[in-house]
mmCIF file of C-alpha atoms and ligand atoms in Angstrom:
data_model
loop_
_atom_site.group_PDB
_atom_site.id
_atom_site.type_symbol
_atom_site.label_atom_id
_atom_site.label_comp_id
_atom_site.label_asym_id
_atom_site.label_seq_id
_atom_site.Cartn_x
_atom_site.Cartn_y
_atom_site.Cartn_z
ATOM 1 C CA MET A 1 135.601 96.273 118.061
ATOM 2 C CA ILE A 2 138.408 98.671 119.019
ATOM 3 C CA ARG A 3 139.665 101.045 116.344
ATOM 4 C CA LYS A 4 143.317 100.304 117.114
ATOM 5 C CA ILE A 5 144.819 101.764 113.948
ATOM 6 C CA TYR A 6 142.697 104.887 114.309
ATOM 7 C CA ILE A 7 143.795 105.310 117.914
ATOM 8 C CA ASN A 8 147.455 104.646 117.136
ATOM 9 C CA ASN A 9 147.249 107.470 114.630
ATOM 10 C CA LEU A 10 145.498 109.754 117.117
ATOM 11 C CA VAL A 11 148.381 109.236 119.548
ATOM 12 C CA LEU A 12 150.921 109.876 116.788
ATOM 13 C CA LYS A 13 149.084 113.082 115.857
ATOM 14 C CA LEU A 14 149.106 114.309 119.477
ATOM 15 C CA TYR A 15 152.790 113.421 119.812
ATOM 16 C CA SER A 16 153.672 115.370 116.677
ATOM 17 C CA GLN A 17 151.835 118.424 118.028
ATOM 18 C CA LEU A 18 153.567 118.381 121.414
ATOM 19 C CA PRO A 19 156.386 120.918 121.752
ATOM 20 C CA ARG A 20 158.602 118.292 123.440
ATOM 21 C CA ILE A 21 158.250 114.796 124.786
ATOM 22 C CA LYS A 22 159.625 113.372 127.974
ATOM 23 C CA TYR A 23 158.375 110.630 130.240
ATOM 24 C CA PRO A 24 156.291 110.432 132.311
ATOM 25 C CA LEU A 25 154.350 112.318 129.649
ATOM 26 C CA ASP A 26 153.191 115.788 130.737
ATOM 27 C CA LEU A 27 149.381 115.627 130.539
ATOM 28 C CA ASN A 28 149.078 119.406 130.924
ATOM 29 C CA GLU A 29 150.906 119.751 127.627
ATOM 30 C CA VAL A 30 148.536 117.237 126.040
ATOM 31 C CA LEU A 31 145.579 119.211 127.438
ATOM 32 C CA SER A 32 146.951 122.450 126.033
ATOM 33 C CA LEU A 33 146.567 120.900 122.556
ATOM 34 C CA LEU A 34 142.806 120.806 123.195
ATOM 35 C CA PRO A 35 141.761 124.460 123.512
ATOM 36 C CA ASN A 36 138.074 123.599 124.000
ATOM 37 C CA CYS A 37 138.882 121.447 126.991
ATOM 38 C CA LYS A 38 139.348 122.445 130.637
ATOM 39 C CA LEU A 39 140.411 120.422 133.667
ATOM 40 C CA MET A 40 139.018 121.027 137.164
ATOM 41 C CA SER A 41 138.969 119.101 140.425
ATOM 42 C CA TYR A 42 135.717 117.839 141.991
ATOM 43 C CA GLN A 43 136.710 119.932 145.001
ATOM 44 C CA LYS A 44 136.893 123.211 143.040
ATOM 45 C CA PHE A 45 133.736 122.402 141.074
ATOM 46 C CA ALA A 46 131.924 121.792 144.390
ATOM 47 C CA ASP A 47 133.162 125.163 145.738
ATOM 48 C CA ILE A 48 132.039 127.087 142.655
ATOM 49 C CA ASN A 49 128.620 125.450 142.623
ATOM 50 C CA HIS A 50 128.121 125.599 146.396
ATOM 51 C CA CYS A 51 127.599 121.882 146.700
ATOM 52 C CA SER A 52 129.467 118.974 148.298
ATOM 53 C CA VAL A 53 132.020 116.662 146.694
ATOM 54 C CA ASN A 54 129.450 113.871 147.186
ATOM 55 C CA ASP A 55 127.021 115.859 145.043
ATOM 56 C CA VAL A 56 129.685 116.021 142.303
ATOM 57 C CA ILE A 57 130.247 112.257 142.583
ATOM 58 C CA ALA A 58 126.503 111.741 142.138
ATOM 59 C CA LEU A 59 126.392 114.161 139.226
ATOM 60 C CA CYS A 60 129.352 112.453 137.522
ATOM 61 C CA GLN A 61 128.202 108.943 138.494
ATOM 62 C CA SER A 62 131.879 108.318 139.192
ATOM 63 C CA LYS A 63 134.115 108.590 142.233
ATOM 64 C CA SER A 64 137.255 109.256 140.196
ATOM 65 C CA GLY A 65 136.457 111.414 137.170
ATOM 66 C CA CYS A 66 134.062 112.427 134.418
ATOM 67 C CA THR A 67 133.711 114.849 131.536
ATOM 68 C CA HIS A 68 130.900 117.197 130.784
ATOM 69 C CA TYR A 69 130.383 117.942 127.093
ATOM 70 C CA ASP A 70 128.444 121.008 125.996
ATOM 71 C CA VAL A 71 127.123 120.118 122.537
ATOM 72 C CA GLU A 72 126.166 123.693 121.660
ATOM 73 C CA THR A 73 129.540 125.270 122.353
ATOM 74 C CA ASN A 74 131.567 122.080 121.691
ATOM 75 C CA ARG A 75 133.370 122.545 125.005
ATOM 76 C CA TYR A 76 134.550 119.935 127.453
ATOM 77 C CA LEU A 77 135.042 120.127 131.201
ATOM 78 C CA ILE A 78 137.042 117.264 132.694
ATOM 79 C CA LEU A 79 136.444 116.771 136.414
ATOM 80 C CA VAL A 80 138.861 114.750 138.536
ATOM 81 C CA ASN A 81 138.378 113.770 142.158
ATOM 82 C CA LEU A 82 141.720 114.574 143.823
ATOM 83 C CA ALA A 83 140.786 112.698 147.018
ATOM 84 C CA GLU A 84 139.993 109.491 145.152
ATOM 85 C CA THR A 85 143.059 109.698 142.888
ATOM 86 C CA SER A 86 145.804 110.646 145.353
ATOM 87 C CA ASN A 87 148.005 107.928 143.817
ATOM 88 C CA TYR A 88 150.151 109.588 141.099
ATOM 89 C CA GLY A 89 149.674 106.819 138.530
ATOM 90 C CA ARG A 90 145.942 106.521 139.094
ATOM 91 C CA ARG A 91 145.365 110.248 138.776
ATOM 92 C CA ARG A 92 147.322 110.357 135.520
ATOM 93 C CA TRP A 93 145.353 107.392 134.183
ATOM 94 C CA THR A 94 142.036 109.043 135.137
ATOM 95 C CA ILE A 95 142.940 112.318 133.393
ATOM 96 C CA ALA A 96 144.271 110.510 130.304
ATOM 97 C CA HIS A 97 141.094 108.389 130.286
ATOM 98 C CA GLU A 98 138.897 111.482 130.085
ATOM 99 C CA ILE A 99 141.171 113.008 127.416
ATOM 100 C CA GLY A 100 140.767 109.707 125.531
ATOM 101 C CA HIS A 101 136.963 109.934 125.436
ATOM 102 C CA ILE A 102 137.317 113.444 124.022
ATOM 103 C CA VAL A 103 139.895 112.777 121.304
ATOM 104 C CA CYS A 104 138.247 109.465 120.326
ATOM 105 C CA GLY A 105 135.088 111.512 119.747
ATOM 106 C CA HIS A 106 132.946 109.447 122.120
ATOM 107 C CA HIS A 107 130.962 112.394 123.427
ATOM 108 C CA ILE A 108 130.079 113.451 119.908
ATOM 109 C CA LEU A 109 129.207 109.859 118.931
ATOM 110 C CA SER A 110 126.988 109.595 122.033
ATOM 111 C CA ALA A 111 125.250 112.859 121.191
ATOM 112 C CA VAL A 112 124.627 111.624 117.635
ATOM 113 C CA ASP A 113 123.414 108.303 119.080
ATOM 114 C CA LYS A 114 120.839 110.058 121.188
ATOM 115 C CA ILE A 115 119.511 111.898 118.136
ATOM 116 C CA ALA A 116 119.650 109.044 115.608
ATOM 117 C CA GLU A 117 118.257 106.146 117.545
ATOM 118 C CA ASN A 118 118.375 103.709 114.662
ATOM 119 C CA SER A 119 121.960 104.484 113.731
ATOM 120 C CA PHE A 120 124.009 101.492 112.643
ATOM 121 C CA ALA A 121 127.070 103.326 113.903
ATOM 122 C CA ARG A 122 125.902 102.935 117.476
ATOM 123 C CA ILE A 123 128.755 101.886 119.748
ATOM 124 C CA ASN A 124 127.821 100.845 123.241
ATOM 125 C CA ASN A 125 129.554 102.286 126.287
ATOM 126 C CA GLN A 126 131.523 99.157 127.080
ATOM 127 C CA ASP A 127 133.214 99.483 123.702
ATOM 128 C CA TYR A 128 134.076 103.100 124.525
ATOM 129 C CA GLU A 129 135.735 102.056 127.773
ATOM 130 C CA ILE A 130 137.865 99.344 126.119
ATOM 131 C CA GLU A 131 138.836 101.732 123.343
ATOM 132 C CA VAL A 132 139.779 104.456 125.839
ATOM 133 C CA ASP A 133 141.927 102.111 127.911
ATOM 134 C CA TYR A 134 143.786 101.171 124.735
ATOM 135 C CA PHE A 135 144.250 104.892 124.017
ATOM 136 C CA VAL A 136 145.546 105.645 127.525
ATOM 137 C CA ALA A 137 148.047 102.784 127.520
ATOM 138 C CA THR A 138 149.320 103.800 124.075
ATOM 139 C CA LEU A 139 149.497 107.502 124.918
ATOM 140 C CA LEU A 140 151.296 107.070 128.243
ATOM 141 C CA SER A 141 153.488 104.083 127.391
ATOM 142 C CA PRO A 142 153.853 103.258 123.679
ATOM 143 C CA LEU A 143 155.092 99.666 123.308
ATOM 144 C CA PRO A 144 157.549 100.433 120.461
ATOM 145 C CA LEU A 145 159.574 102.553 122.940
ATOM 146 C CA PHE A 146 160.041 99.815 125.525
ATOM 147 C CA LYS A 147 163.199 98.462 123.923
ATOM 148 C CA ALA A 148 164.948 101.844 123.876
ATOM 149 C CA PHE A 149 164.001 102.423 127.524
ATOM 150 C CA GLU A 150 165.260 98.930 128.415
ATOM 151 C CA ILE A 151 161.964 97.942 130.026
ATOM 152 C CA GLN A 152 162.348 94.590 131.786
ATOM 153 C CA SER A 153 159.807 94.704 134.602
ATOM 154 C CA ALA A 154 156.559 96.261 135.785
ATOM 155 C CA ARG A 155 158.657 98.438 138.089
ATOM 156 C CA ASP A 156 160.571 99.793 135.064
ATOM 157 C CA ILE A 157 157.243 100.698 133.422
ATOM 158 C CA GLN A 158 156.064 102.428 136.607
ATOM 159 C CA ASN A 159 159.292 104.425 136.942
ATOM 160 C CA THR A 160 159.645 105.381 133.283
ATOM 161 C CA PHE A 161 156.065 106.067 132.210
ATOM 162 C CA GLY A 162 154.359 106.967 135.520
ATOM 163 C CA LEU A 163 151.735 104.220 135.439
ATOM 164 C CA SER A 164 150.346 102.804 138.691
ATOM 165 C CA ALA A 165 151.776 99.490 139.939
ATOM 166 C CA GLU A 166 148.589 97.714 138.869
ATOM 167 C CA ALA A 167 148.522 99.274 135.382
ATOM 168 C CA SER A 168 152.254 98.518 134.982
ATOM 169 C CA ASP A 169 151.629 94.808 135.637
ATOM 170 C CA ILE A 170 148.956 94.741 132.953
ATOM 171 C CA ARG A 171 151.144 96.704 130.551
ATOM 172 C CA LEU A 172 154.041 94.283 131.010
ATOM 173 C CA LYS A 173 151.761 91.365 130.070
ATOM 174 C CA GLU A 174 150.583 93.294 127.007
ATOM 175 C CA TYR A 175 154.205 93.986 126.064
ATOM 176 C CA LYS A 176 155.104 90.289 126.212
ATOM 177 C CA ILE A 177 152.173 89.375 123.965
ATOM 178 C CA TRP A 178 153.038 92.254 121.630
ATOM 179 C CA LEU A 179 156.681 91.099 121.394
ATOM 180 C CA ARG A 180 155.534 87.638 120.290
ATOM 181 C CA ASN A 181 152.896 88.728 117.781
ATOM 182 C CA HIS A 182 153.617 92.121 116.322
ATOM 183 C CA ARG A 183 154.850 92.902 112.856
ATOM 184 C CA LYS A 184 156.723 96.116 112.356
ATOM 185 C CA THR A 185 154.473 98.841 110.934
ATOM 186 C CA ALA A 186 155.016 102.345 109.601
ATOM 187 C CA TRP A 187 153.272 103.661 112.735
ATOM 188 C CA GLU A 188 155.855 101.985 114.921
ATOM 189 C CA ASN A 189 158.716 103.677 113.065
ATOM 190 C CA ASP A 190 156.893 107.000 113.116
ATOM 191 C CA ILE A 191 156.253 106.953 116.861
ATOM 192 C CA VAL A 192 159.880 106.031 117.627
ATOM 193 C CA ASN A 193 161.119 108.791 115.328
ATOM 194 C CA VAL A 194 158.803 111.484 116.630
ATOM 195 C CA VAL A 195 159.803 110.690 120.213
ATOM 196 C CA LYS A 196 163.505 110.756 119.288
ATOM 197 C CA TYR A 197 163.044 114.113 117.593
ATOM 198 C CA LYS A 198 160.844 115.671 120.292
ATOM 199 C CA THR A 199 163.122 114.501 123.099
ATOM 200 C CA LEU A 200 165.833 116.681 121.599
ATOM 201 C CA GLN A 201 163.588 119.794 121.631
HETATM 202 ZN ZN1 ZN B 301 135.222 106.200 130.642
#
């Protein structure tokens, strides 16, 4: 079960904290809203720790990116493999994906899970991944803005929002379904208004 309304509001909250908004969204500005969170490449992490990039891949159990959460200090270190994410859209998606796990509170939920084994609130990892992908798509390319940006094709999505070609195809399909089914909500108005206002900053 994805917490769509919760995530929509998380994105709105981040948008209202950003000093300005322009697309493709500047992920460094999003990161600067999270003072307990640092971004580093696999390559730099390997240098500092005198190990190989392959060691970092093994440590992260991912070729593209991962996040280390220090429960005691409540600090996050996002690691991104620059070699594996040389495509602009893919790298952005990977970074936004790791930001998503952090702001959705997945690391904290996992830590609680490990302590309270019988917790009813347990969410399995597959649910986290689906929820995070919903977050990333909403953060990078909010559907209520598509009309104003005159989005007609996957290529338009790629050019405007900086998604990869593959992610843009998926997003276009989601947009078509959304156009057929959605009812206008307060969130939709709010996101359009905050973007209008922040674009002028
Ligand atoms: Zn993930």
